[in-house]
Coordinates of C-alpha atoms and ligand atoms in Angstrom, one line a residue:
X1121 CA -105.6 161.8 -45.6
X1122 CA -104.7 165.4 -46.8
X1123 CA -107.0 167.4 -49.3
X1124 CA -105.5 170.2 -50.7
X1125 CA -104.7 171.6 -54.0
X1126 CA -101.0 171.2 -53.1
X1127 CA -101.0 167.9 -52.1
X1128 CA -103.2 166.5 -55.1
X1129 CA -100.4 168.3 -57.4
X1130 CA -97.5 166.4 -55.4
X1131 CA -99.5 162.9 -55.3
X1132 CA -100.4 163.1 -58.8
X1133 CA -97.1 163.8 -60.2
X1134 CA -95.4 161.0 -57.8
X1135 CA -98.0 158.2 -58.9
X1136 CA -97.7 158.9 -62.4
X1137 CA -93.7 158.5 -62.0
X1138 CA -94.0 155.1 -59.9
X1139 CA -95.7 153.5 -62.8
X1140 CA -92.6 153.3 -65.0
X1141 CA -90.2 152.9 -62.2
X1142 CA -92.6 149.7 -61.0
X1143 CA -92.7 148.3 -64.2
X1144 CA -88.7 148.7 -64.7
X1145 CA -88.0 147.2 -61.2
X1146 CA -89.8 144.0 -62.7
X1147 CA -87.1 143.9 -65.7
X1148 CA -84.3 144.5 -63.2
X1149 CA -84.2 141.0 -61.9
X1150 CA -83.8 139.7 -65.5
X1151 CA -80.8 142.0 -66.0
X1152 CA -79.1 140.8 -63.1
X1153 CA -78.0 138.1 -64.8
X1154 CA -76.8 139.7 -68.2
X1155 CA -73.1 140.1 -68.1
X1156 CA -73.6 144.0 -68.6
X1157 CA -75.6 144.1 -65.6
X1158 CA -78.5 146.7 -65.0
X1159 CA -76.5 149.6 -64.3
X1160 CA -77.6 151.6 -67.5
X1161 CA -80.9 150.1 -67.4
X1162 CA -81.5 151.6 -64.0
X1163 CA -80.1 155.2 -64.8
X1164 CA -82.2 155.2 -67.7
X1165 CA -85.6 154.5 -65.5
X1166 CA -84.1 157.1 -63.2
X1167 CA -83.9 159.8 -65.5
X1168 CA -87.4 158.9 -67.1
X1169 CA -89.0 159.1 -63.7
X1170 CA -87.3 162.3 -63.3
X1171 CA -88.9 163.7 -66.3
X1172 CA -92.0 162.5 -65.4
X1173 CA -91.9 164.8 -62.1
X1174 CA -90.3 167.7 -63.5
X1175 CA -92.8 168.1 -66.3
X1176 CA -95.7 167.5 -63.8
X1177 CA -94.6 169.7 -61.5
X1178 CA -93.8 172.5 -63.7
X1179 CA -97.1 172.3 -65.4
X1180 CA -98.9 172.7 -62.0
X1181 CA -96.6 175.2 -60.6
X1182 CA -94.8 177.1 -63.3
X1183 CA -92.6 179.3 -61.4
X1184 CA -91.4 177.1 -58.8
X1185 CA -87.4 176.5 -58.7
X1186 CA -86.6 172.6 -58.7
X1187 CA -83.5 171.1 -57.2
X1188 CA -83.4 167.4 -59.1
X1189 CA -80.9 164.9 -58.6
X1190 CA -80.2 164.4 -62.4
X1191 CA -80.7 167.8 -63.9
X1192 CA -79.1 169.9 -61.0
X1193 CA -81.1 173.0 -60.1
X1194 CA -83.7 174.7 -62.3
X1195 CA -84.2 178.7 -61.2
X1196 CA -87.7 179.6 -60.8
X1197 CA -89.6 182.9 -61.6
X1198 CA -91.1 182.5 -57.8
X1199 CA -87.7 182.5 -55.5
X1200 CA -90.0 181.6 -52.5
X1201 CA -90.5 178.1 -53.7
X1202 CA -88.3 175.4 -54.8
X1203 CA -89.3 171.5 -55.1
X1204 CA -86.4 169.1 -53.8
X1205 CA -87.1 165.8 -56.1
X1206 CA -85.3 162.3 -55.9
X1207 CA -87.0 160.1 -58.6
X1208 CA -85.5 157.3 -57.0
X1209 CA -84.3 157.1 -53.7
X1210 CA -82.5 153.4 -53.2
X1211 CA -81.0 153.2 -56.2
X1212 CA -78.4 150.5 -54.7
X1213 CA -81.5 148.7 -53.8
X1214 CA -83.5 148.8 -57.1
X1215 CA -80.0 147.7 -58.7
X1216 CA -79.8 144.7 -56.8
X1217 CA -83.4 143.7 -57.0
X1218 CA -84.2 144.6 -53.4
X1219 CA -87.9 146.0 -53.1
X1220 CA -87.0 149.1 -50.9
X1221 CA -86.9 152.3 -52.6
X1222 CA -89.2 155.4 -53.3
X1223 CA -89.9 158.6 -54.9
X1224 CA -89.4 161.3 -52.8
X1225 CA -90.9 165.2 -53.6
X1226 CA -90.6 167.8 -50.8
X1227 CA -91.3 171.7 -51.1
X1228 CA -89.6 174.4 -49.6
X1229 CA -91.0 177.6 -48.9
X1230 CA -88.9 180.3 -47.8
X1231 CA -86.0 178.4 -46.6
X1232 CA -88.7 176.0 -44.9
X1233 CA -89.9 172.6 -45.9
X1234 CA -93.7 172.7 -45.9
X1235 CA -94.8 169.7 -47.9
X1236 CA -93.6 166.3 -48.7
X1237 CA -94.5 163.0 -50.3
X1238 CA -92.6 159.8 -50.5
X1239 CA -94.1 156.8 -52.4
X1240 CA -92.6 153.0 -52.0
X1241 CA -94.3 151.9 -55.3
X1242 CA -93.5 147.9 -54.3
X1243 CA -95.3 148.1 -50.8
X1244 CA -97.9 150.7 -52.4
X1245 CA -97.3 152.8 -49.4
X1246 CA -97.8 156.7 -49.9
X1247 CA -96.4 159.0 -47.0
X1248 CA -97.8 162.5 -47.1
X1249 CA -97.3 165.7 -44.9
X1250 CA -98.1 169.3 -45.1
X1251 CA -97.1 171.9 -42.4
X1252 CA -100.0 172.1 -39.6
X1253 CA -102.0 169.2 -41.3
X1254 CA -100.4 166.1 -39.8
X1255 CA -98.8 163.2 -41.6
X1256 CA -100.2 159.9 -43.0
X1257 CA -99.4 156.9 -44.5
X1258 CA -101.9 155.9 -47.1
X1259 CA -105.1 157.2 -45.0
X1260 CA -103.5 156.3 -41.5
X1261 CA -102.4 159.3 -39.4
X1262 CA -98.6 158.9 -38.2
X1263 CA -97.1 159.4 -34.7
X1264 CA -93.6 158.7 -33.9
X1265 CA -92.4 155.7 -32.0
X1266 CA -93.2 156.3 -28.2
X1267 CA -90.2 154.4 -27.1
X1268 CA -87.9 156.1 -25.0
X1269 CA -85.6 153.4 -23.6
X1270 CA -82.2 153.3 -26.3
X1271 CA -81.9 149.9 -25.0
X1272 CA -85.4 148.9 -26.9
X1273 CA -84.9 151.1 -30.0
X1274 CA -84.0 150.1 -33.8
X1275 CA -81.9 153.0 -35.0
X1276 CA -81.1 153.4 -38.8
X1277 CA -78.2 155.2 -40.4
X1278 CA -76.9 155.7 -43.9
X1279 CA -73.2 154.9 -44.8
X1280 CA -71.1 157.0 -47.3
X1281 CA -70.6 155.5 -51.2
X1282 CA -67.1 154.4 -51.5
X1283 CA -64.7 157.4 -51.9
X1284 CA -67.0 159.8 -50.2
X1285 CA -67.8 161.1 -46.7
X1286 CA -65.9 160.3 -43.5
X1287 CA -65.7 156.6 -42.8
X1288 CA -63.7 156.4 -39.6
X1289 CA -66.2 159.0 -37.9
X1290 CA -69.3 156.9 -39.0
X1291 CA -67.6 153.6 -37.7
X1292 CA -67.1 155.3 -34.4
X1293 CA -70.6 156.4 -34.1
X1294 CA -72.3 153.0 -35.3
X1295 CA -69.9 151.3 -32.5
X1296 CA -71.2 153.9 -30.1
X1297 CA -75.0 153.5 -31.1
X1298 CA -74.4 149.6 -31.1
X1299 CA -73.1 149.6 -27.7
X1300 CA -76.4 151.4 -26.2
X1301 CA -79.5 150.4 -28.6
X1302 CA -81.7 147.6 -29.2
X1303 CA -80.6 147.3 -32.9
X1304 CA -79.3 149.2 -35.9
X1305 CA -80.2 149.1 -39.6
X1306 CA -78.6 150.2 -42.8
X1307 CA -81.7 150.0 -45.1
X1308 CA -80.7 152.1 -48.1
X1309 CA -83.0 154.8 -48.5
X1310 CA -82.4 157.9 -46.6
X1311 CA -86.3 159.0 -47.6
X1312 CA -88.0 155.8 -46.3
X1313 CA -85.5 155.8 -43.3
X1314 CA -87.3 159.2 -42.5
X1315 CA -90.7 158.2 -43.1
X1316 CA -90.2 155.0 -41.0
X1317 CA -89.2 156.9 -38.4
X1318 CA -92.7 159.1 -38.9
X1319 CA -94.6 156.0 -38.8
X1320 CA -93.1 154.4 -35.6
X1321 CA -91.1 151.4 -37.2
X1322 CA -87.7 153.3 -36.5
X1323 CA -87.2 154.8 -33.6
X1324 CA -84.2 157.1 -34.5
X1325 CA -82.1 157.6 -37.9
X1326 CA -78.9 159.7 -38.2
X1327 CA -76.8 160.3 -41.6
X1328 CA -74.2 162.6 -43.2
X1329 CA -73.3 163.8 -46.6
X1330 CA -77.2 163.8 -47.9
X1331 CA -78.2 166.0 -50.7
X1332 CA -81.1 168.2 -49.9
X1333 CA -83.8 165.6 -52.4
X1334 CA -82.7 162.9 -50.0
X1335 CA -84.3 164.1 -47.0
X1336 CA -86.6 167.3 -47.6
X1337 CA -90.1 165.2 -47.7
X1338 CA -88.8 163.1 -44.6
X1339 CA -88.1 166.1 -42.5
X1340 CA -91.7 167.4 -42.8
X1341 CA -93.1 163.8 -42.4
X1342 CA -91.1 163.3 -39.1
X1343 CA -92.2 166.8 -37.6
X1344 CA -95.9 166.3 -38.5
X1345 CA -96.0 162.7 -36.9
X1346 CA -94.8 164.9 -33.8
X1347 CA -91.0 164.1 -33.8
X1348 CA -88.0 165.9 -34.0
X1349 CA -85.3 166.5 -37.0
X1350 CA -81.9 168.5 -36.5
X1351 CA -78.7 168.4 -38.7
X1352 CA -76.4 165.6 -37.2
X1353 CA -74.3 168.4 -35.4
X1354 CA -77.4 169.7 -33.6
X1355 CA -78.0 172.7 -35.9
X1356 CA -82.2 173.4 -36.0
X1357 CA -82.4 173.5 -39.7
X1358 CA -81.0 170.4 -41.7
X1359 CA -80.7 172.0 -45.4
X1360 CA -78.0 173.9 -44.7
X1361 CA -75.6 171.3 -43.6
X1362 CA -77.1 168.2 -45.4
X1363 CA -77.0 166.0 -42.7
X1364 CA -79.8 164.6 -40.3
X1365 CA -80.8 163.1 -36.9
X1366 CA -84.2 162.2 -36.5
X1367 CA -86.4 160.6 -33.7
X1368 CA -89.2 161.0 -31.1
X1369 CA -88.1 164.0 -28.8
X1370 CA -86.2 161.7 -25.9
X1371 CA -84.5 159.1 -28.5
X1372 CA -83.2 162.4 -31.4
X1373 CA -81.9 164.2 -28.3
X1374 CA -80.2 161.0 -27.1
X1375 CA -78.8 159.9 -30.2
X1376 CA -77.6 163.6 -30.6
X1377 CA -75.5 163.2 -27.8
X1378 CA -74.1 159.8 -28.4
X1379 CA -72.9 161.3 -32.0
X1380 CA -71.3 164.2 -30.1
X1381 CA -69.4 162.0 -27.6
X1382 CA -68.2 159.8 -30.8
X1383 CA -66.4 162.7 -31.8
X1384 CA -63.9 162.1 -29.3
Ligands
IPD2890 C1 -79.0 157.5 -51.4 C2 -79.8 156.9 -50.2 C3 -79.2 155.7 -49.4 C4 -78.2 157.2 -48.7 C5 -77.5 157.9 -49.8 C6 -78.3 158.3 -50.7 P1 -79.7 157.6 -53.9 O1 -79.9 157.9 -52.4 O2 -80.7 157.5 -50.0 O3 -79.8 155.4 -48.7 O4 -77.4 156.6 -47.5 O5 -76.9 158.8 -49.2 O6 -77.9 159.1 -51.9 O7 -78.6 157.6 -54.5 O8 -80.4 155.9 -53.9 O9 -80.8 158.1 -54.7
CA2891 CA1 -81.8 158.9 -56.3
CA2892 CA1 -81.4 160.0 -52.6

């Protein structure tokens, strides 16, 4: 585990916000059967979790800026630090009672992601990473998968929501990956997809049309676990293009080449 004042701030904030989220997830199942459905309830749960995170992070680091999913961007007095906060990543899973979602908090310092915390409250899995200090799941040091053959690899991807993104391009890419990989997954939480690459459960992952709070924490987790992350077009820094391609050194490179070829 990493013991630094920064990690303490991040982990405390995330754990605090997770209590309400876990409680609210327990209610969702009952709401599934109601005619109105759980939609409004889930938006409220999401907003509540974000308020807890915002207040805790602001109190601990008053000058830092923030990019929040629900409340947009807050300019800080300290221009070199920005939090990227997703209070509930995997909303569609949460809404449907599927226990696969997380809170994700990343810290950007002068254009680089330097720390990240992703917490899955249902499985009680806490993923943390800080630049130069490694990546951990609970207390276990993380390492990306050692598989080097795409034919054995489990590759995850994300699908854009209805009316967004380039669906035909994604279908071409998924087709190309399915043709050469051991298997594909669409799991529903970008943050956990990256965390799973960091711990070797997934071998590689790509997605476009993301927001920075979906992947900021995950990027540092993968890198600190010895993996590689670029934008989906190969650009070194995913923050600018808001797309990601992640994996170990071999499979990340190979996945990039498959995606490029699928462009036609
Ligand atoms: C979504 C999830 C999903 C990804 C979407 C994201 P949300 O975040 O990370 O896996 O495919 O692009 O928007 O809406 O659940 O916070
Ligand atoms: Ca969200
Ligand atoms: Ca998200």
